[in-house]
Structure formats: structure tokens, C-alpha cells
PDB file of C-alpha atoms in Angstrom:
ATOM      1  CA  UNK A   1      11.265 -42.430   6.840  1.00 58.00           C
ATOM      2  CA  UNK A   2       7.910 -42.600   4.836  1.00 64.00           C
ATOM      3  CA  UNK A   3       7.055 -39.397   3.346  1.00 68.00           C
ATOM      4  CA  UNK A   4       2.490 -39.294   3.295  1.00 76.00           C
ATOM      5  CA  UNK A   5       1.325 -37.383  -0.259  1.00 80.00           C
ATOM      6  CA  UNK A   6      -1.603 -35.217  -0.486  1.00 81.00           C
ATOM      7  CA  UNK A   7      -4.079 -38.018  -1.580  1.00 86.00           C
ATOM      8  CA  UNK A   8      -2.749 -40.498   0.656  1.00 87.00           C
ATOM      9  CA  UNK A   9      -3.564 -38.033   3.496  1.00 88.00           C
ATOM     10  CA  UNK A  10      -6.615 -37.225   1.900  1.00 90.00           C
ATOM     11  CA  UNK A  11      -7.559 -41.134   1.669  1.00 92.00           C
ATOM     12  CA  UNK A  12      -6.895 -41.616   5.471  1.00 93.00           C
ATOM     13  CA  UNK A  13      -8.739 -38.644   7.045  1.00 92.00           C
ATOM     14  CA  UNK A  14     -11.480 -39.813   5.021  1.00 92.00           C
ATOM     15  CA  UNK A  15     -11.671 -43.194   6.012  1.00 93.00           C
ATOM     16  CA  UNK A  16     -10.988 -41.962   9.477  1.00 92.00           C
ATOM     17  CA  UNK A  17     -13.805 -39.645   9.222  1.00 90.00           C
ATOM     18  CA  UNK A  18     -16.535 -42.119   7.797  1.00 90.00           C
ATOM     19  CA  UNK A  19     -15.000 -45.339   9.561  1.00 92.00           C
ATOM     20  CA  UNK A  20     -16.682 -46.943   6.337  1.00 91.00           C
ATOM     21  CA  UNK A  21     -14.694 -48.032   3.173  1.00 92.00           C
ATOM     22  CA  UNK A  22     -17.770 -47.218   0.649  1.00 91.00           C
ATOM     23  CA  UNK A  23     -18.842 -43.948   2.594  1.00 91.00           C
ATOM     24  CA  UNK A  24     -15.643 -42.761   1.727  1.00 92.00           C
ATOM     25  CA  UNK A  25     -15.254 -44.150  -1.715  1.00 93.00           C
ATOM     26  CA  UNK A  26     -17.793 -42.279  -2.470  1.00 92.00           C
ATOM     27  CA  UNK A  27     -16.536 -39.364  -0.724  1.00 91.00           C
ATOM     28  CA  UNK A  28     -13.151 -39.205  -2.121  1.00 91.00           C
ATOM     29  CA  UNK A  29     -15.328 -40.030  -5.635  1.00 92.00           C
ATOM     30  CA  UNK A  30     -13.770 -43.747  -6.553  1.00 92.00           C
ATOM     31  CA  UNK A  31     -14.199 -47.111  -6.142  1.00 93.00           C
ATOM     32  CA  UNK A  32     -13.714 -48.873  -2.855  1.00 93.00           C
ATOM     33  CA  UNK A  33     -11.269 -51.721  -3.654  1.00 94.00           C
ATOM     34  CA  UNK A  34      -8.533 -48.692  -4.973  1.00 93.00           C
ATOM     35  CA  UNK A  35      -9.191 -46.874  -1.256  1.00 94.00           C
ATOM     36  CA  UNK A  36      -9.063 -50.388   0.535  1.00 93.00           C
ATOM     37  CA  UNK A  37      -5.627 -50.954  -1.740  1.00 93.00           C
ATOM     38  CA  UNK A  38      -4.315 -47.402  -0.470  1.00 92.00           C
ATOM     39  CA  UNK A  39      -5.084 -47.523   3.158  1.00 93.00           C
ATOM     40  CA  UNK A  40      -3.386 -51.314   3.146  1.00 92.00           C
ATOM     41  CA  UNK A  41      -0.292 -49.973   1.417  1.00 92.00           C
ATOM     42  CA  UNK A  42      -0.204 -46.980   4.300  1.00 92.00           C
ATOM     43  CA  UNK A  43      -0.597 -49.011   6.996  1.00 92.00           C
ATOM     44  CA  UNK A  44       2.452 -51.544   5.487  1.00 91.00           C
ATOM     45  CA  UNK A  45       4.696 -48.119   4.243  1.00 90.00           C
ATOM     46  CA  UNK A  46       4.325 -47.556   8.076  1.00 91.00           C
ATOM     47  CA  UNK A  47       4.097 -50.567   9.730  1.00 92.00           C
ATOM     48  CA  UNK A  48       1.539 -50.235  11.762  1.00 92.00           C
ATOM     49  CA  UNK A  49      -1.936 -50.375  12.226  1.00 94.00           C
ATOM     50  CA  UNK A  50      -4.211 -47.595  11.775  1.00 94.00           C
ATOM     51  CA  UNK A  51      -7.748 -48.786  11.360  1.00 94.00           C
ATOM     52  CA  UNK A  52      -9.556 -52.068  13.689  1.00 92.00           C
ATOM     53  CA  UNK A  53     -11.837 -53.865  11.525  1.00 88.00           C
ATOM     54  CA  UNK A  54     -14.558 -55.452  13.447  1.00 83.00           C
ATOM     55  CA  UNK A  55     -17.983 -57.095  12.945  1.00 79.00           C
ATOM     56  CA  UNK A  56     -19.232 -53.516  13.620  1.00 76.00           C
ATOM     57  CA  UNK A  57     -17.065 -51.824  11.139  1.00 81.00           C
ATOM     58  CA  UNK A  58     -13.826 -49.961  11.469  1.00 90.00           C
ATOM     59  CA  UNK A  59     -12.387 -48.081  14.133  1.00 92.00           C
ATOM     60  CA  UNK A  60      -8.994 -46.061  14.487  1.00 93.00           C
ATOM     61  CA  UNK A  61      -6.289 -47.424  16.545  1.00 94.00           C
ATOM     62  CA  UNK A  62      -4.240 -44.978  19.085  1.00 94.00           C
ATOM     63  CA  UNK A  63      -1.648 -44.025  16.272  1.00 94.00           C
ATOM     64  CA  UNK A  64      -4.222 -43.937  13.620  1.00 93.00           C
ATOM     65  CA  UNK A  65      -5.961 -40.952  16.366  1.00 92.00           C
ATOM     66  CA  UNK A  66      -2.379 -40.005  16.410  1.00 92.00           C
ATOM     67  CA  UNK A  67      -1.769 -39.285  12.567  1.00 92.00           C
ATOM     68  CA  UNK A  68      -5.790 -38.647  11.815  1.00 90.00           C
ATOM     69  CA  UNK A  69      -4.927 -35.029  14.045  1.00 87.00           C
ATOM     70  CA  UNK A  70      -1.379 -34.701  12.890  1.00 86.00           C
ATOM     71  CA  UNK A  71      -3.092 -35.225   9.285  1.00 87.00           C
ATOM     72  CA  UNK A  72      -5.136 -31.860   9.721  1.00 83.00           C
ATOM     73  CA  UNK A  73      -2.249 -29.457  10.449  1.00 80.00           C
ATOM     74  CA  UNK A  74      -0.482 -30.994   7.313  1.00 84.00           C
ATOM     75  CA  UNK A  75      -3.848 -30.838   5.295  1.00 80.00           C
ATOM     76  CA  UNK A  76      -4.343 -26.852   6.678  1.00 75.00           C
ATOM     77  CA  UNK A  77      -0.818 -26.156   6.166  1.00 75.00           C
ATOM     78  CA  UNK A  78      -1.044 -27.436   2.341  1.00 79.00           C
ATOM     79  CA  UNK A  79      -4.223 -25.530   1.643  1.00 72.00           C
ATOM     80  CA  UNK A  80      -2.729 -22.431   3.543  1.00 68.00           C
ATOM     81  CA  UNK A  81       0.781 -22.446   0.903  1.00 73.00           C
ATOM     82  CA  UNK A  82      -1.520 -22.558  -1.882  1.00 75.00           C
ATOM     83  CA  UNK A  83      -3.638 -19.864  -0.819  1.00 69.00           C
ATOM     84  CA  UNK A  84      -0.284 -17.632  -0.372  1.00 66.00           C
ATOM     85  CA  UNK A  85       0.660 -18.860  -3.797  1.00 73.00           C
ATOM     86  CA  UNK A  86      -2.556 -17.770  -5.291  1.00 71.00           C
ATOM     87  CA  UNK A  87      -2.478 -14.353  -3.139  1.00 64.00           C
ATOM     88  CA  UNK A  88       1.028 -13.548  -4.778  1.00 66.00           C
ATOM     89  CA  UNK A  89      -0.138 -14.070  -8.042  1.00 67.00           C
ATOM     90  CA  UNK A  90      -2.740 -11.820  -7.662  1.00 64.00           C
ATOM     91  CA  UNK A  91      -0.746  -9.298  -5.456  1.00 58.00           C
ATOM     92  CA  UNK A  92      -2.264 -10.043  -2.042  1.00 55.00           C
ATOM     93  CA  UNK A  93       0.964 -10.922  -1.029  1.00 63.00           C
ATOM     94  CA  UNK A  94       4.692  -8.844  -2.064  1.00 82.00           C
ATOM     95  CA  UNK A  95       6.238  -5.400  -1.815  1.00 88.00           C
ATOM     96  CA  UNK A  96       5.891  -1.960  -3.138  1.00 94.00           C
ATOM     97  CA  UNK A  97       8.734   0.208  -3.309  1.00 93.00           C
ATOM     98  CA  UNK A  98       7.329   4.121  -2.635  1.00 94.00           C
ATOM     99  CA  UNK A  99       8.748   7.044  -2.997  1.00 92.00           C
ATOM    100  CA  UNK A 100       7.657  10.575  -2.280  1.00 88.00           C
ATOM    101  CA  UNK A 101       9.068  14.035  -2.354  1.00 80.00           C
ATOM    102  CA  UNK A 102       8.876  16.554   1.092  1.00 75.00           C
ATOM    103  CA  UNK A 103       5.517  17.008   2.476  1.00 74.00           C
ATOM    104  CA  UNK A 104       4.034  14.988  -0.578  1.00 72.00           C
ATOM    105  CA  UNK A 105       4.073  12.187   2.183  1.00 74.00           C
ATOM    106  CA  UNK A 106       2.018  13.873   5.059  1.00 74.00           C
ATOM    107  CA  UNK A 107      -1.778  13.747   3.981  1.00 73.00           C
ATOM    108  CA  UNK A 108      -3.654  12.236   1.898  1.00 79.00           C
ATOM    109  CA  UNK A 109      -1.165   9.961   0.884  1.00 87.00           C
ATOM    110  CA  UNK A 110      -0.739   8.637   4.269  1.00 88.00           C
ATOM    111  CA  UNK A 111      -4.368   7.840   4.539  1.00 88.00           C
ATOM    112  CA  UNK A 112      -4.238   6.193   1.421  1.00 91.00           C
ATOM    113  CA  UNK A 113      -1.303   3.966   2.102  1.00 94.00           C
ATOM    114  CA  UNK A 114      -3.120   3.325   6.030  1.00 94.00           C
ATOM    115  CA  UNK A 115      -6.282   2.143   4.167  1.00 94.00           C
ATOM    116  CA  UNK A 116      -4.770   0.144   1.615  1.00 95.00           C
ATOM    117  CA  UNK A 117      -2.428  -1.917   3.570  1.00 94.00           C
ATOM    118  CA  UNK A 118      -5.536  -2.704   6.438  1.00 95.00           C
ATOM    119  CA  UNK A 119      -6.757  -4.381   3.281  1.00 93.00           C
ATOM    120  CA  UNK A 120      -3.845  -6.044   2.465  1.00 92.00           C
ATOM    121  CA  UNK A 121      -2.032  -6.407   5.288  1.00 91.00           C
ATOM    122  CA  UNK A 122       0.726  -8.903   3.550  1.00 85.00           C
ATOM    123  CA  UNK A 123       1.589  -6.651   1.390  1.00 90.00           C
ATOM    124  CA  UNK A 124       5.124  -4.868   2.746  1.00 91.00           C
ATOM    125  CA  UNK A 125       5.158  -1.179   1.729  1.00 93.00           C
ATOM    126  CA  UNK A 126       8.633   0.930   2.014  1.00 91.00           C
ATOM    127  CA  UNK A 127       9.280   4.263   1.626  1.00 92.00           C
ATOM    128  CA  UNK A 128      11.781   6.617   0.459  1.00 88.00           C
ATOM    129  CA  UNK A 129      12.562  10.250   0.253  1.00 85.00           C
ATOM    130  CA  UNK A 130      13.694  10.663  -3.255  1.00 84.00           C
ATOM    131  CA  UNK A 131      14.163  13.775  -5.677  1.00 80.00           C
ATOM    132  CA  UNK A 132      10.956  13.454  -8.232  1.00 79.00           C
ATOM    133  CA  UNK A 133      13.791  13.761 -11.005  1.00 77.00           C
ATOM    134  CA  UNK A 134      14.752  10.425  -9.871  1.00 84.00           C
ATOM    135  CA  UNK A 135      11.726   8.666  -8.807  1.00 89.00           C
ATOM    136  CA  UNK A 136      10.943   8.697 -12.926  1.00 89.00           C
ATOM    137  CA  UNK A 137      14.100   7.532 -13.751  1.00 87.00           C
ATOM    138  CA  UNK A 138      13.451   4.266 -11.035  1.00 90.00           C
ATOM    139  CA  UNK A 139      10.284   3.285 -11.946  1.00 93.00           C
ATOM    140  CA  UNK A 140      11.232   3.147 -15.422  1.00 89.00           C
ATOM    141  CA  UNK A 141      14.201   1.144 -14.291  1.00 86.00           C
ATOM    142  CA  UNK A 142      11.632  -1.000 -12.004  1.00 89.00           C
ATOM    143  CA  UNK A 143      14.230   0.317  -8.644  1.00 89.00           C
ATOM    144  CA  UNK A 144      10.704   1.586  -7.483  1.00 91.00           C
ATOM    145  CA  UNK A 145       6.900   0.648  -8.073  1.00 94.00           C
ATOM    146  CA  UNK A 146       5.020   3.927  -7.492  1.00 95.00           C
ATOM    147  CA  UNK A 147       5.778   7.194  -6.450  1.00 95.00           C
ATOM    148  CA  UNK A 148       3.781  10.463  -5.047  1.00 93.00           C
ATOM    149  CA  UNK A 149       4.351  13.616  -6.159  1.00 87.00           C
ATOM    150  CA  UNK A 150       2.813  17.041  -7.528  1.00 83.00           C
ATOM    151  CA  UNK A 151       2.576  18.048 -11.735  1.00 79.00           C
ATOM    152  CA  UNK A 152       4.718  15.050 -12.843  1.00 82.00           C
ATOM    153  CA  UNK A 153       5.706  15.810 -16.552  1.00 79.00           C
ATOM    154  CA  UNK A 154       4.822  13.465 -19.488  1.00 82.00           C
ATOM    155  CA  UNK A 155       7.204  10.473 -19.419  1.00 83.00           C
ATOM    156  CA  UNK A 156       7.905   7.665 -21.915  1.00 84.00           C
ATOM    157  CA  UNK A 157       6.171   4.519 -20.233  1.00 91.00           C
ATOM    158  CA  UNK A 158       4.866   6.024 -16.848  1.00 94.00           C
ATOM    159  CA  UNK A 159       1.397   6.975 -15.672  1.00 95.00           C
ATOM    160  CA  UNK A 160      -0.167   9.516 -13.440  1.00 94.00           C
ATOM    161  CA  UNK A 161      -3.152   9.475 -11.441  1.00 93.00           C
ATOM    162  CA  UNK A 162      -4.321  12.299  -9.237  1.00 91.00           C
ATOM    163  CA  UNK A 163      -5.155  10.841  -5.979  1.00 90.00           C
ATOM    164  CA  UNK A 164      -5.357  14.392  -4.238  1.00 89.00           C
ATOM    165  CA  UNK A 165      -6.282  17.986  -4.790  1.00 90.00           C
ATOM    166  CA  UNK A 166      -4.355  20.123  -2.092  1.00 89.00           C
ATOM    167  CA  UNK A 167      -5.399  23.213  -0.897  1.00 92.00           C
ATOM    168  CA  UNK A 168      -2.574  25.979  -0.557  1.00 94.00           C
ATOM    169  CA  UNK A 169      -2.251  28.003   3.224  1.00 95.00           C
ATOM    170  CA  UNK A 170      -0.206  30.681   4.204  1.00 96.00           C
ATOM    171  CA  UNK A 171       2.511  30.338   7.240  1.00 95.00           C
ATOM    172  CA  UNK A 172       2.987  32.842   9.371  1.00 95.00           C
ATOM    173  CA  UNK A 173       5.124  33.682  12.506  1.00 94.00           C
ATOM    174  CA  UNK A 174       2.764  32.466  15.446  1.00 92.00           C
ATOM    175  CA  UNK A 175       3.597  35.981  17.061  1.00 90.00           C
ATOM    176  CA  UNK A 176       2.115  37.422  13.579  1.00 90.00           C
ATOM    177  CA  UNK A 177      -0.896  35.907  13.546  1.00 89.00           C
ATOM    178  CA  UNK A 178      -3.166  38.156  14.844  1.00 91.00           C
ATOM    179  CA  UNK A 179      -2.381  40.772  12.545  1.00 91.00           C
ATOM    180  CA  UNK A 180      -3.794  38.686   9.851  1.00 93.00           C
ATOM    181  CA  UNK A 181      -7.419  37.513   9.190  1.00 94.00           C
ATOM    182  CA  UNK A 182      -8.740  33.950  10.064  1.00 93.00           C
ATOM    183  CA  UNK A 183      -8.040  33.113   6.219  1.00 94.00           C
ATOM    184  CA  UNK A 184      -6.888  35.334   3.404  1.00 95.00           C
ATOM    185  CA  UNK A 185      -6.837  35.669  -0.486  1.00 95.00           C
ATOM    186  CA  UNK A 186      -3.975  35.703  -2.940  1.00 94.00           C
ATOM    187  CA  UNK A 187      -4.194  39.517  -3.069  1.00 94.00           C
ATOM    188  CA  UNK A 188      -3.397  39.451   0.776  1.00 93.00           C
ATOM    189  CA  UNK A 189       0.313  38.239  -1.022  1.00 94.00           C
ATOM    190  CA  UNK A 190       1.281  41.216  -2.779  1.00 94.00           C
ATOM    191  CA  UNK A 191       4.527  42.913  -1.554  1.00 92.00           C
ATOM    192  CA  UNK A 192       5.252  39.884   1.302  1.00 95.00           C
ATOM    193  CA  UNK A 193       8.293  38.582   1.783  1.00 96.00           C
ATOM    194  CA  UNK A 194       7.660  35.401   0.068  1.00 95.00           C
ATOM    195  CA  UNK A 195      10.103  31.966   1.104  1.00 94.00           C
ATOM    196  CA  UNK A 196      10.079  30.381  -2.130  1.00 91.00           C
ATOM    197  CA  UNK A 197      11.441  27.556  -3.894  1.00 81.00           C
ATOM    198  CA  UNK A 198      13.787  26.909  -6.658  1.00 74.00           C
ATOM    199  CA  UNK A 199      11.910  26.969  -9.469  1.00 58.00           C
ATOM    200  CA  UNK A 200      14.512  24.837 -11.331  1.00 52.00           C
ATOM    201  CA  UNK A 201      13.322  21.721  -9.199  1.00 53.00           C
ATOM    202  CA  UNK A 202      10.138  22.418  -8.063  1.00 65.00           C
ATOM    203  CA  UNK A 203       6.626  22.526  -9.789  1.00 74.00           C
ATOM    204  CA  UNK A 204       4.913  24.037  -6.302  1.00 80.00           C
ATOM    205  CA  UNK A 205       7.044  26.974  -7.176  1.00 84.00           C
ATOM    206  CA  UNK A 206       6.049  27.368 -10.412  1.00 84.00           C
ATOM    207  CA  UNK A 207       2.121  27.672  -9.415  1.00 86.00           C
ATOM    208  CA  UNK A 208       3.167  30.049  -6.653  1.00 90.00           C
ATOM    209  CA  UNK A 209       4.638  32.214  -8.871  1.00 91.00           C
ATOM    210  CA  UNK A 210       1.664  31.548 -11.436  1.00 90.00           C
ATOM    211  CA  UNK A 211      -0.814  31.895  -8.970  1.00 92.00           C
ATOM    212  CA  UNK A 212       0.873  35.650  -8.234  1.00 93.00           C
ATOM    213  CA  UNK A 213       1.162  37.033 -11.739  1.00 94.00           C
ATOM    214  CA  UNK A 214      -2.777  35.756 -12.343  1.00 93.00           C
ATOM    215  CA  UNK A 215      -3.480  38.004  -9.202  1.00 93.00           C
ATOM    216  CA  UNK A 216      -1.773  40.758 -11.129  1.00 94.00           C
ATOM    217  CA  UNK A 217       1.707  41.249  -9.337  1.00 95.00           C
ATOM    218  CA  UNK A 218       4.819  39.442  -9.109  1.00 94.00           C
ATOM    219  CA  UNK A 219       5.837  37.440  -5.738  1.00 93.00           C
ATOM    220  CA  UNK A 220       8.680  38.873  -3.405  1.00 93.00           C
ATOM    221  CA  UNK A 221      10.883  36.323  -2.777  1.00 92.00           C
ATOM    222  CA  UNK A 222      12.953  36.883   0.189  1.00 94.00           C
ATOM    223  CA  UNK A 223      14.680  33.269   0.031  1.00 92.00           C
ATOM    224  CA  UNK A 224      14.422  30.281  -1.464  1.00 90.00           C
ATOM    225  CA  UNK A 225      13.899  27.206   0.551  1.00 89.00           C
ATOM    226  CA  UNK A 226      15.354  23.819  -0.243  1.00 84.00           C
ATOM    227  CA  UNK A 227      11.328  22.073   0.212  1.00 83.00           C
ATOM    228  CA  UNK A 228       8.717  22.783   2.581  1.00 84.00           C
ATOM    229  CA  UNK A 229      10.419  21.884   6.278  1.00 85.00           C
ATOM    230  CA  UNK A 230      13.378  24.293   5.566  1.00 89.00           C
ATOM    231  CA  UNK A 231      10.771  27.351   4.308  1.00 91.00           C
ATOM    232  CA  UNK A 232       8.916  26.207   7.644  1.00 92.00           C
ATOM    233  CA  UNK A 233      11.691  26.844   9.187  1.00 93.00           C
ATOM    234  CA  UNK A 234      12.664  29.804   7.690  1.00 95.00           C
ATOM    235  CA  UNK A 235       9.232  31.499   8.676  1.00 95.00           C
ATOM    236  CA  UNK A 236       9.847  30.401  11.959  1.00 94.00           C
ATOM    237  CA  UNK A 237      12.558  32.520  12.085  1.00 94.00           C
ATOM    238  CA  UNK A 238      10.920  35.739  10.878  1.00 94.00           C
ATOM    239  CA  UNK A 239      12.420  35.744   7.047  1.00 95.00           C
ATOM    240  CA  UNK A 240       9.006  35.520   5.788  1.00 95.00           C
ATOM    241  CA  UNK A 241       6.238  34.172   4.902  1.00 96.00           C
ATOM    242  CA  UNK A 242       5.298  31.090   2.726  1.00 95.00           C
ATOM    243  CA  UNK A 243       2.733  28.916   0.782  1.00 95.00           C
ATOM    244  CA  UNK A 244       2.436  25.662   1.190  1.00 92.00           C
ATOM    245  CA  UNK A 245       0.155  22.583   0.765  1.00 89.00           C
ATOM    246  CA  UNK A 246      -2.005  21.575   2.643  1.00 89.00           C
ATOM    247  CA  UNK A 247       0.125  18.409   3.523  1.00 86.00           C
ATOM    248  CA  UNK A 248       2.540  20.622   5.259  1.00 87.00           C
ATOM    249  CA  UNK A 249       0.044  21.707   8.080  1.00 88.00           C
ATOM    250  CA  UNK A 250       0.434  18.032   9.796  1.00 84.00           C
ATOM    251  CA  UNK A 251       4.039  19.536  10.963  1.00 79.00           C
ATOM    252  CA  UNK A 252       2.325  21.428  13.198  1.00 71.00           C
ATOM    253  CA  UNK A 253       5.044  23.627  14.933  1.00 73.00           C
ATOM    254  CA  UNK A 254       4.294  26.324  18.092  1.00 81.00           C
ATOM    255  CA  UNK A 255       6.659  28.776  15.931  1.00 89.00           C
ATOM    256  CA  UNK A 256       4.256  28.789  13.393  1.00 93.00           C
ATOM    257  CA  UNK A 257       0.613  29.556  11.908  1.00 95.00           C
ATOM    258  CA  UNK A 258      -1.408  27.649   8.940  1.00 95.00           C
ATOM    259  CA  UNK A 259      -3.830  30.304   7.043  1.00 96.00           C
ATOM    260  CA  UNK A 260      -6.130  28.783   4.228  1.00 96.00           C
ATOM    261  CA  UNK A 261      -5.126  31.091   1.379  1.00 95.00           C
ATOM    262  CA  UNK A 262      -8.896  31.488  -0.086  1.00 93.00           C
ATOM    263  CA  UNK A 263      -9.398  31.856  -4.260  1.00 88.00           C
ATOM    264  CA  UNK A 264      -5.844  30.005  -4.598  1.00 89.00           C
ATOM    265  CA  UNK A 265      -5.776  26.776  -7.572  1.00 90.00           C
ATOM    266  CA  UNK A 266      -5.657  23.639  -5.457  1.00 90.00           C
ATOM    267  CA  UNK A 267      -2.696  21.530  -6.831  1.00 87.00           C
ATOM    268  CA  UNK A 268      -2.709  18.380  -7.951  1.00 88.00           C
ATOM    269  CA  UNK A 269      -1.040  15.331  -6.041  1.00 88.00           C
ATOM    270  CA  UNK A 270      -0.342  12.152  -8.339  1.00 91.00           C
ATOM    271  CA  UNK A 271       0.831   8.648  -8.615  1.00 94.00           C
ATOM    272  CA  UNK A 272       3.503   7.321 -11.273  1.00 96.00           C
ATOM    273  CA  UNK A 273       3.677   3.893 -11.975  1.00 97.00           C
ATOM    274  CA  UNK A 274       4.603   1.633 -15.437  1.00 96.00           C
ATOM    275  CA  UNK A 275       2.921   2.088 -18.169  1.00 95.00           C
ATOM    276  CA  UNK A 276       3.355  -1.872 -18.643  1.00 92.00           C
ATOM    277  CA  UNK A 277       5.199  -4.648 -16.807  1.00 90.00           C
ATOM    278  CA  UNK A 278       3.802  -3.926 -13.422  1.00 92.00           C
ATOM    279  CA  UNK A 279       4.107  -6.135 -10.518  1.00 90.00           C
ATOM    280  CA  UNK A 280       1.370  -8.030  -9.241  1.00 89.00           C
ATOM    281  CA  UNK A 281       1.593  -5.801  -6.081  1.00 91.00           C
ATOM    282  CA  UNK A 282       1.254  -2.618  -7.910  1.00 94.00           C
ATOM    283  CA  UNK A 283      -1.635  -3.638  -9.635  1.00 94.00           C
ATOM    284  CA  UNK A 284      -3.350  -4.419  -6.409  1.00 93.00           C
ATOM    285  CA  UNK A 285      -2.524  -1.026  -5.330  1.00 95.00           C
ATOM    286  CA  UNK A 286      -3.906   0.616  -8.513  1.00 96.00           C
ATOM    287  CA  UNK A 287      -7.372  -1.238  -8.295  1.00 94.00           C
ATOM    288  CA  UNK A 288      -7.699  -0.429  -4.899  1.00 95.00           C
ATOM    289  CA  UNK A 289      -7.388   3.196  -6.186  1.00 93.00           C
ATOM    290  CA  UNK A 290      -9.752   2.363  -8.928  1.00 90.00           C
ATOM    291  CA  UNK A 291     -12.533   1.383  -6.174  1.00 90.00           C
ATOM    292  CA  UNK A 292     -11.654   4.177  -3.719  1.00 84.00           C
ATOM    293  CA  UNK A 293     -11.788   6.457  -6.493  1.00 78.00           C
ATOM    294  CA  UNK A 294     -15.270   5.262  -7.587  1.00 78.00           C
ATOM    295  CA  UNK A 295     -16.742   5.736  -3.875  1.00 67.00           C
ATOM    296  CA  UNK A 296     -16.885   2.387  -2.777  1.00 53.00           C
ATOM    297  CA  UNK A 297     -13.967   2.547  -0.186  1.00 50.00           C
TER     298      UNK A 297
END
């Protein structure tokens, strides 16, 4: 079986295309007695006839029709691999591995992730749930490529980037609502029954309980809440009520109602990536947040 090379297939179609030896010569930019040489040696690799020369020049035979059209899928299909070559390289094509933390996920993030991969479409993104503890510990280990989170602390060869600033709302029982005002200020907090998290794991806590003491009184924590769907939950219930970012008003819920908490520090939502040794797919993703960021997305 005669396997046809790139230039051999290149020869042909432009032969075929001209139906004149020097036309295409100069074409293919050569002399015509190497193309005559080529298209000879074809014809006898394949034993057969492709081109009818005649007083009035050349013209293709029925299988030289035949392998002139199956000679533009191969030609498309060659230029097509090293197009997807090229877009690996540069990051077009590939994976990023994502994590997030609770409600991190819900907002802005989301849109970011929607806008990037309608740009690059061939570029597979998954996502994972993971503890923000760990999400350091896998990127530096390359397990994962970026991950989402609030106040990441200073790490040995990661990054941050804010991509976010979230504004904090109060949840309330639906049935409660009306007692309170169509949005409140942190002073409206003092001497609630705050759901809270564990401050050992959680930065959101810490600027809850910041954002208390700056208002001059200390939260009340009625429970702590192992992240934001369980203290949704809990205010659901009637235990209390809770801040949370704005992320965590997309799980809209008839038990419950989203307050924005006026005067309260926005928080900070940020990307972690490598330092160095990134993947060409990361990359991608950080210069699309490079042109976003500068307005032109």
C-alpha cells in the first residue's frame, strides 16, 4: 500500500489545480522538470494514471478526480493537527483542575469560568469541592491548577489575584422579614443570634467577627455552621441569623431572606495558582484575567 507525503500531495493538487506543469512549478516555487519527476514517480508508486496529456495540455483522469478530492480532506486534516498542536502549546487546548471552597463557587466565579471557556471552548475545566487548607497544598504539588477562595494566606510559590469583591447580606427567616428594614447596617447586628463559623478554618469568620468588634460590640454566636449551606440551613430553622457573601444569595431558598448588610467591608475573592511551572492552560486562564481585568472583556 503506497503511503502519499505532505509534498507529494501538495505536488498533485497543484498540478491538478493549474493542469499546467510550469504554472505550478512556479506555484509550488521550483523548477518544472523536479514536479514533472514527482508526479511520474506518483503515478508509477500507484500504478495508475492520474493526469491526460494532450495537445491542449493536461487533464485529470477519473481516479486522479478521485484522489485530487480525497487529497483535500488529507491536506485539511494535516493543517487542522497542526493547528491543535500549536493551540496546546499555547493553552487553547488542555485542562484545568479547579477547586473552590462552599459558596466561593456561586457568583462571580461562575461567570468567570462561563466567559472564559466560550472563549476557549477546548479547554476542559473540572471542579472540585476541596478544603482551602488543601487546595494550597495541591497546587503546590501540581494535583490542581487554580483554585477560588477568600483571604488566602502568603504561601511559598503560589499567587493570588482578587477576581471579586463580595458584598456581605444578612439571612433571615422568610417569616422574619418584615420585621426588618429593606437593608440594614452592622449596628442592626448587635445582640442577634449570630450562626457563625469556626474560626479555626474559616477567614469569613474572622471578618465577621472583625467587622463586629469595629462596630463596637462583640457577635452572639448561637452556633457555628460547618460553611454557608449548613448556616443557611440553620436560619431556616429559626437558630438565627447569619452573614454571608454575596455568592450565597444564588441558593435562593423560600425558608429564607437575603438583606444587603449596608457599611459592612466587602471581602475579597481570589485565585491561587504557581508561582512558576504553570501549564500552558493556566496561563491562558490568567491572561484572560489579565484582559478582563483591564476592561476589554
Amino acid at each position: 500500500m503506497t503511503v502519499l507525503d505532505a509534498r507529494q500531495l501538495e505536488c498533485f493538487v497543484a498540478v491538478a489545480e493549474e493542469l499546467n506543469l510550469r504554472r505550478a512549478a512556479e506555484r509550488l516555487h521550483m523548477s518544472q522538470p523536479p514536479l514533472t519527476r514527482r508526479i511520474r514517480r506518483l503515478e508509477s508508486d500507484l500504478q495508475m494514471e492520474l493526469f491526460r496529456r494532450t495537445a491542449g495540455g493536461m487533464q485529470l483522469t477519473e481516479p486522479g478526480k478521485v484522489l485530487l478530492e480525497r487529497a483535500y480532506r488529507m491536506i485539511a486534516l494535516s493543517h487542522r493537527a497542526v493547528e491543535r498542536a500549536q493551540q496546546a502549546r499555547s493553552g487553547e487546548l488542555g485542562r484545568l483542575d479547579i477547586a473552590y471552597y462552599d459558596s466561593a463557587i456561586l457568583d462571580g466565579v461562575t461567570a468567570l469560568l462561563r466567559d472564559f471557556t466560550a472563549q476557549h471552548p477546548d479547554v476542559k475545566i473540572r471542579l472540585e469541592q476541596i478544603f482551602k487548607r488543601t487546595q494550597i497544598d495541591y497546587i503546590r504539588n501540581k494535583i490542581l491548577h487554580l483554585a477560588f477562595g477568600r483571604n488566602y494566606p502568603m504561601e511559598s510559590a503560589i499567587e493570588t489575584r482578587i477576581v471579586d469583591h463580595e458584598e456581605c447580606y444578612l439571612t433571615v427567616p422568610v417569616g422574619q422579614a418584615m420585621n426588618w428594614p429593606d437593608q440594614v447596617d452592622v449596628d442592626s447586628l448587635a445582640n442577634q443570634p449570630l450562626i457563625l463559623f469556626p474560626q479555626d478554618r474559616s477567614e469569613f469568620a474572622d471578618h465577621i467577627v472583625h467587622m463586629c468588634l469595629s462596630a463596637g460590640f462583640p457577635p452572639t454566636v448561637a452556633v457555628e455552621a460547618f460553611d454557608v449551606v449548613s448556616a443557611l440551613a440553620y436560619v431556616a430553622i429559626g437558630m438565627g441569623v447569619a452573614v454571608v457573601p454575596r455568592s450565597a444569595t444564588k441558593t435562593r431558598s423560600g425558608d429564607i431572606a437575603f438583606i444587603p448588610l449596608i457599611g459592612a467591608p466587602t471581602i475579597a475573592l481570589s485565585c491561587a495558582y504557581l508561582s512558576e511551572g504553570r501549564t500552558p492552560a493556566t496561563d491562558l486562564f490568567l491572561q484572560f484575567l489579565d484582559v478582563r481585568n483591564s476592561g476589554s472583556v
